[in-house]
XYZ file of C-alpha atoms in Angstrom:
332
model
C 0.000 0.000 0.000
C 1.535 3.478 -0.933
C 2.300 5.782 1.864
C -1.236 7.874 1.634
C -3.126 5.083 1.491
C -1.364 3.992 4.493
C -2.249 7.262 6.602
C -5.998 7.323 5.736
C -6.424 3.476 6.371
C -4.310 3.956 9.874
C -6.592 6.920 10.587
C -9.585 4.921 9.904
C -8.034 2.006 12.014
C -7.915 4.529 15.390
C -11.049 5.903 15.534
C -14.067 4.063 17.719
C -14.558 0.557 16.957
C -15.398 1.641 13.258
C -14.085 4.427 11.865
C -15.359 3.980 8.337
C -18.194 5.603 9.112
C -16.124 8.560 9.499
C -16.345 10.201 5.766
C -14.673 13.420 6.076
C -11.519 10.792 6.158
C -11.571 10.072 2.391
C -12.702 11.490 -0.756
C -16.671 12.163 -1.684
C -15.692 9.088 -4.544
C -14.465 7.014 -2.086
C -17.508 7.405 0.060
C -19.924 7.040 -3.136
C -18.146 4.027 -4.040
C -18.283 2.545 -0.972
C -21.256 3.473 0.497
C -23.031 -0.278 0.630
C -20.205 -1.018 2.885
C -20.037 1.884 4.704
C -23.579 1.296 6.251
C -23.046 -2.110 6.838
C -19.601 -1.039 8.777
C -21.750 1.427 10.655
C -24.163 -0.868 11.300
C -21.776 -2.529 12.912
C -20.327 -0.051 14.748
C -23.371 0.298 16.662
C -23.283 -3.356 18.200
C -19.787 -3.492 20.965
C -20.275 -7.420 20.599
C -18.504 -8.499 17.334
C -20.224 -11.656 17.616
C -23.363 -11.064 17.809
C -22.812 -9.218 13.929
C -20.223 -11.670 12.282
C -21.426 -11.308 8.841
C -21.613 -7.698 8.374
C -18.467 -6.124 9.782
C -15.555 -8.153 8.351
C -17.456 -7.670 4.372
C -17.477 -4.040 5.071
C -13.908 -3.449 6.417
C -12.731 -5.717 3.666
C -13.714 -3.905 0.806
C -13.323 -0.646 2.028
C -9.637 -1.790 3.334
C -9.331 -3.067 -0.617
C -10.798 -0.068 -2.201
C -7.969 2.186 -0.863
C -5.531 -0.285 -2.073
C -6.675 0.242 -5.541
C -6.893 3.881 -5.240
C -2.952 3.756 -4.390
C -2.251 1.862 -7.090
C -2.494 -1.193 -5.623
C 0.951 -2.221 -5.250
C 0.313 -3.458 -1.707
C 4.021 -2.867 -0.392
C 5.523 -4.199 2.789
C 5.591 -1.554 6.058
C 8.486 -2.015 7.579
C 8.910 -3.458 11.235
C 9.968 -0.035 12.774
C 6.785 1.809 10.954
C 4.248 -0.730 12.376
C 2.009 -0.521 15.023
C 3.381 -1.279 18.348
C 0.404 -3.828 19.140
C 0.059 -4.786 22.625
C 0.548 -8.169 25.310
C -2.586 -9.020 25.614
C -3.685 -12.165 23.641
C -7.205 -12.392 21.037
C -10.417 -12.466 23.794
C -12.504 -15.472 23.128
C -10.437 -17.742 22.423
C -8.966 -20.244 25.465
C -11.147 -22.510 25.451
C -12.959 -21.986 21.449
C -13.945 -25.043 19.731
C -14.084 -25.721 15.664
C -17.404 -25.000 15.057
C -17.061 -27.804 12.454
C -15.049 -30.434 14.282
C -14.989 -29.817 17.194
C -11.701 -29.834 18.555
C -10.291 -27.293 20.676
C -8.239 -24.661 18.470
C -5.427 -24.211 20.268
C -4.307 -27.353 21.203
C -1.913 -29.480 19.208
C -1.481 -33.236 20.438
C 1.264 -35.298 20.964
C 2.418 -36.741 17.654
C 0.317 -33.759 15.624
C 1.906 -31.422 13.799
C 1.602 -27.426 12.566
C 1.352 -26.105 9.257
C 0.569 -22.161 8.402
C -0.037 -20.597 5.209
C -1.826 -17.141 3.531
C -3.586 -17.342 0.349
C -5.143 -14.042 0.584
C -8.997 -15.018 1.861
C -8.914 -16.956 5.127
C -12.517 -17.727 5.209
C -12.029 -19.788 1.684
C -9.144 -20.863 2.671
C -9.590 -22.912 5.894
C -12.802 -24.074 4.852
C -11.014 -25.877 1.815
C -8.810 -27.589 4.892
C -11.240 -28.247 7.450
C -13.496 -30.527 4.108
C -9.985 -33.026 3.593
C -11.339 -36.287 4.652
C -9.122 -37.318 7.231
C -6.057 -36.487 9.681
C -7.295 -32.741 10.049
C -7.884 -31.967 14.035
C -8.279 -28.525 13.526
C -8.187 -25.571 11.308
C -8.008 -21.785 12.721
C -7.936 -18.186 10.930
C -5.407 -15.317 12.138
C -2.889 -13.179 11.174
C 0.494 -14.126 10.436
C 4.379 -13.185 9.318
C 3.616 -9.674 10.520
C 4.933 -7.473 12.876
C 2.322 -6.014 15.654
C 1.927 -8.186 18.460
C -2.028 -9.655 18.784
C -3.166 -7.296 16.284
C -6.459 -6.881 15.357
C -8.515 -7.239 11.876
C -8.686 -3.657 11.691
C -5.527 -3.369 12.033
C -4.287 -6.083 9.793
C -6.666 -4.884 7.375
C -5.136 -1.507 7.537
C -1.597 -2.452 5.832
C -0.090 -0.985 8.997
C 1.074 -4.613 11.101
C 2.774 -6.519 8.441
C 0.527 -9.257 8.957
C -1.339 -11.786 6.186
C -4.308 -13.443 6.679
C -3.621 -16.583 7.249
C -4.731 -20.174 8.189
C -3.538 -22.908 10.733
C -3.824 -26.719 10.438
C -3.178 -28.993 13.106
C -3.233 -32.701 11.374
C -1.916 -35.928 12.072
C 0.922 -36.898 9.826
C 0.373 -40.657 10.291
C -3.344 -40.053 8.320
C -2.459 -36.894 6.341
C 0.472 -35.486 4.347
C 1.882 -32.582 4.783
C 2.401 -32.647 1.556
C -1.976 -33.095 0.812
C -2.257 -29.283 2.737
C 0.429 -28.103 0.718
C -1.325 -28.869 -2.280
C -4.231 -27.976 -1.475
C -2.820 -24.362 -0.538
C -1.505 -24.053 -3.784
C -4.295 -25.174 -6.038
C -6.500 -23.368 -3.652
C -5.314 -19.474 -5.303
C -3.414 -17.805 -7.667
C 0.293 -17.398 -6.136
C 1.156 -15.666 -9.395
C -0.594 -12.501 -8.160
C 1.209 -10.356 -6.224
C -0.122 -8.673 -2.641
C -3.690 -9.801 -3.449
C -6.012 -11.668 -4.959
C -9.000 -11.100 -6.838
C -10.372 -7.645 -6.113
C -8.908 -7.793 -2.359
C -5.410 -5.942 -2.419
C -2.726 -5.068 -0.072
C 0.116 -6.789 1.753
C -2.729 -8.542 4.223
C -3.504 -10.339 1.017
C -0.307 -11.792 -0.033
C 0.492 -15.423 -0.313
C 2.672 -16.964 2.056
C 3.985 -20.242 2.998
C 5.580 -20.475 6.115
C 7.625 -23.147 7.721
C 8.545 -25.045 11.190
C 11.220 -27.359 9.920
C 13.513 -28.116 7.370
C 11.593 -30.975 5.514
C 8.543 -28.142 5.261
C 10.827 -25.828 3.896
C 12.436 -28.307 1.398
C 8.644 -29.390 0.079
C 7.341 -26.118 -0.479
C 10.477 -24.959 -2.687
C 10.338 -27.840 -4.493
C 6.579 -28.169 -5.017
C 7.110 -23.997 -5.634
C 9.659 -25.046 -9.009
C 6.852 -27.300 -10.070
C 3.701 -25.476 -9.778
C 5.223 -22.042 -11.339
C 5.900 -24.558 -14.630
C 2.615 -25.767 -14.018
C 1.266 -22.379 -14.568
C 3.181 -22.123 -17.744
C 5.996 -20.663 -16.528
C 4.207 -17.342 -14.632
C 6.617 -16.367 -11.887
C 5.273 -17.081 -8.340
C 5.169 -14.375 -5.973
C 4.366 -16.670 -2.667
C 6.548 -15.453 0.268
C 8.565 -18.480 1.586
C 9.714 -17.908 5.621
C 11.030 -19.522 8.681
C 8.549 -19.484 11.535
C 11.170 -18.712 13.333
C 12.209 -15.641 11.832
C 9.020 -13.794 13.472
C 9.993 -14.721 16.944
C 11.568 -11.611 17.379
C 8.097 -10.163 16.555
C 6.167 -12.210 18.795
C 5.703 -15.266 16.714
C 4.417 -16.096 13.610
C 1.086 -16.768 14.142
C -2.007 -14.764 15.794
C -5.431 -16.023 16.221
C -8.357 -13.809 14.656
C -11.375 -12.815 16.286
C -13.519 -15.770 17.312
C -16.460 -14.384 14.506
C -13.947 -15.099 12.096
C -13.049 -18.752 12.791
C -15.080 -20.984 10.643
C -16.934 -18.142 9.451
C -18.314 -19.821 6.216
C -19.984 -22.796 8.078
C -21.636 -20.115 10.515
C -25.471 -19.169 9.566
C -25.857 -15.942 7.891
C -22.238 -16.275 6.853
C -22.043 -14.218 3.448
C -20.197 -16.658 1.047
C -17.580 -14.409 0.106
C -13.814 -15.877 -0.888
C -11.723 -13.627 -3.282
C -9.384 -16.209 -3.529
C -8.677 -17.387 -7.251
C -7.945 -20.907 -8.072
C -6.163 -21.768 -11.230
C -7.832 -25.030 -12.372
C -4.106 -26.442 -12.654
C -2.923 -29.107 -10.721
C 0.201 -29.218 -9.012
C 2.505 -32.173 -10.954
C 2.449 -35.676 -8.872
C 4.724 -35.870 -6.192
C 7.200 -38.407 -7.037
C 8.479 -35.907 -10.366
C 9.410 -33.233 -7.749
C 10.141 -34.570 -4.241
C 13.282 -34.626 -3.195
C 14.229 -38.014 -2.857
C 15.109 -38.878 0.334
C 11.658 -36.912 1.140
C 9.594 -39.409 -1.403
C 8.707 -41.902 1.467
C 8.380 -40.460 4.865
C 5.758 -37.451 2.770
C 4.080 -39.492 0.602
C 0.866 -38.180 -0.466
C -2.148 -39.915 1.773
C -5.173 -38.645 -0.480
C -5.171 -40.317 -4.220
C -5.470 -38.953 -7.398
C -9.344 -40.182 -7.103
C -9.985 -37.241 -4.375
C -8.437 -34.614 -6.577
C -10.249 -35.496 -9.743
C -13.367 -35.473 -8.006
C -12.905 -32.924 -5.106
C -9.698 -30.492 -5.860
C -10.049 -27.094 -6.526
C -11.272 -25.625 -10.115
C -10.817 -22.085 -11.455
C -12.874 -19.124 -9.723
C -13.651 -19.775 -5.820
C -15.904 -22.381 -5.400
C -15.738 -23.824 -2.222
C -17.790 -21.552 -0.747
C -20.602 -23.693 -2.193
C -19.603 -26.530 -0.769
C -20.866 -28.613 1.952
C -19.467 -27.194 5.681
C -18.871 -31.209 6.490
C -15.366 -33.337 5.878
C -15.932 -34.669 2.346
C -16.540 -38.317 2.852
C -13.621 -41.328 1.621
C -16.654 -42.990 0.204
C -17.235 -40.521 -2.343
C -14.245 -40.823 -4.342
């Protein structure tokens, strides 16, 4: 995001809970262009209890976050960690304790034996509910914001360009009934990595594709599978940031939980079934031409070609019509 757009989204970001309906901030255009969202942001506004409003509020914020993108030109650059908000200590309210509304399963919790695996593909809503459907192995999927720099930020803030963050999604899984390697396909068949900070019409860094990683064999995977999706795609260049957990610690972490309204928004009722993400309709090649070898047996794939052909991803964002249930072995 260019620097202006920057100061009127961070002056939107400090006013009262929300300050879009503050138009004296930003152009008469702006405000005629945006005016569907504006109410519904007011709307908002008026209710202290994000719950109680979970479909109205993040739609309006979103767009009007995505509008000023595009009036800056849309370039969505990084701030840098010294420019962004100084966040705060406190962790997200709501959720110790919050179950998958799907599954379950506490969110925060990872067994012994599970393991962690993060990624941004520019709509979290789409994005986790494209997890949450695999068939087996998944104990839990969460929205948040990640590879940023505010401690516990907010979605206003994240939406404002001014933390660093991406929205992002978390999968706890079991590696002895899912790969690794299933997620990470999924993530990349799931958007379009080629565009850069963005996709579809929502723009700005907190839109960027990301792939972020807790060990070595992660890291390894994702280049690899990287090489062979971008020739996949015909050669486009993938713009999918590639990072070490670890290199947010000094940050906070990585990873920050969203609001509870947001987690497992699409499966809530009255959930508006919105995803700007923007599947390719290409697969990624099969996993024995690209793994590296020493990799090929302990990641093997767990889901068959079978699941893919019938359930995988196709071009435009489509699993927001799908059912809010784990897709069935049976069916494929």
């Amino acid at each position: 995001m260019a620097p202006i757009s920057r100061t009127i989204a961070l002056g939107l970001t400090i006013a009262k809970a929300s300050a879009f309906s503050q138009p004296p901030l930003v152009s008469r255009a702006l405000v005629t262009t945006a005016s569907p969202f504006l109410a519904s942001a007011n709307g908002a506004a008026n209710n202290n209890n994000n719950d109680k409003n979970p479909t109205r509020q993040p739609m309006a914020r979103r767009m009007i976050g995505s509008i000023l993108d595009l009036l800056s030109g849309g370039d969505g650059g990084m701030i840098s960690p010294d420019q962004a908000m100084k966040g705060r200590p406190q962790k997200m309210a709501g959720i110790d304790g919050l179950r998958h509304y799907v599954l379950g399963n506490k969110l925060e919790e990872v067994p012994d034996g599970f393991e962690v695996a993060v990624f941004g593909n520019g709509c979290f809503w789409g994005s986790e509910k494209s997890i949450w459907r695999l068939p087996k192995g998944i104990h839990s999927t969460a929205v948040g914001y990640c590879a940023g720099y505010t401690p516990n930020p907010t979605y206003n803030e994240a939406c404002s360009s001014m933390t660093g963050h991406t929205e992002g999604f978390r999968v706890v899984y079991d590696p002895k009934e899912i790969s690794y390697v299933d997620i990470l396909r999924m993530f990349w068949e799931s958007h379009d990595p080629t565009q850069y900070m963005g996709q579809g019409n929502d723009r700005g860094s907190q839109y960027r594709s990301g792939a972020y990683y807790f060990n070595d064999d992660q890291r390894r995977l994702i280049e690899a599978s990287k090489a062979a999706y971008e020739k996949a795609l015909g050669g486009r260049e993938i713009k999918t940031e590639i990072a070490a957990a670890s290199d947010y610690d000094k940050y906070g972490g990585l990873w920050y939980f969203a609001e509870p309204y947001h987690q497992q928004y699409l499966a809530k009722p009255g959930a508006r079934p919105y995803c700007s993400a923007q599947p390719q309709g290409v697969s990624l090649p099969p996993f024995e031409t690209w793994a590296p070898e020493d990799l090929k047996e302990k990641h093997a794939p767990a889901l068959p070609e079978a699941f893919w052909k019938k359930h995988g991803p196709v071009r435009g964002c489509s699993v927001v019509r799908f059912d809010n249930e784990p897709i069935l072995e049976s069916s494929y």
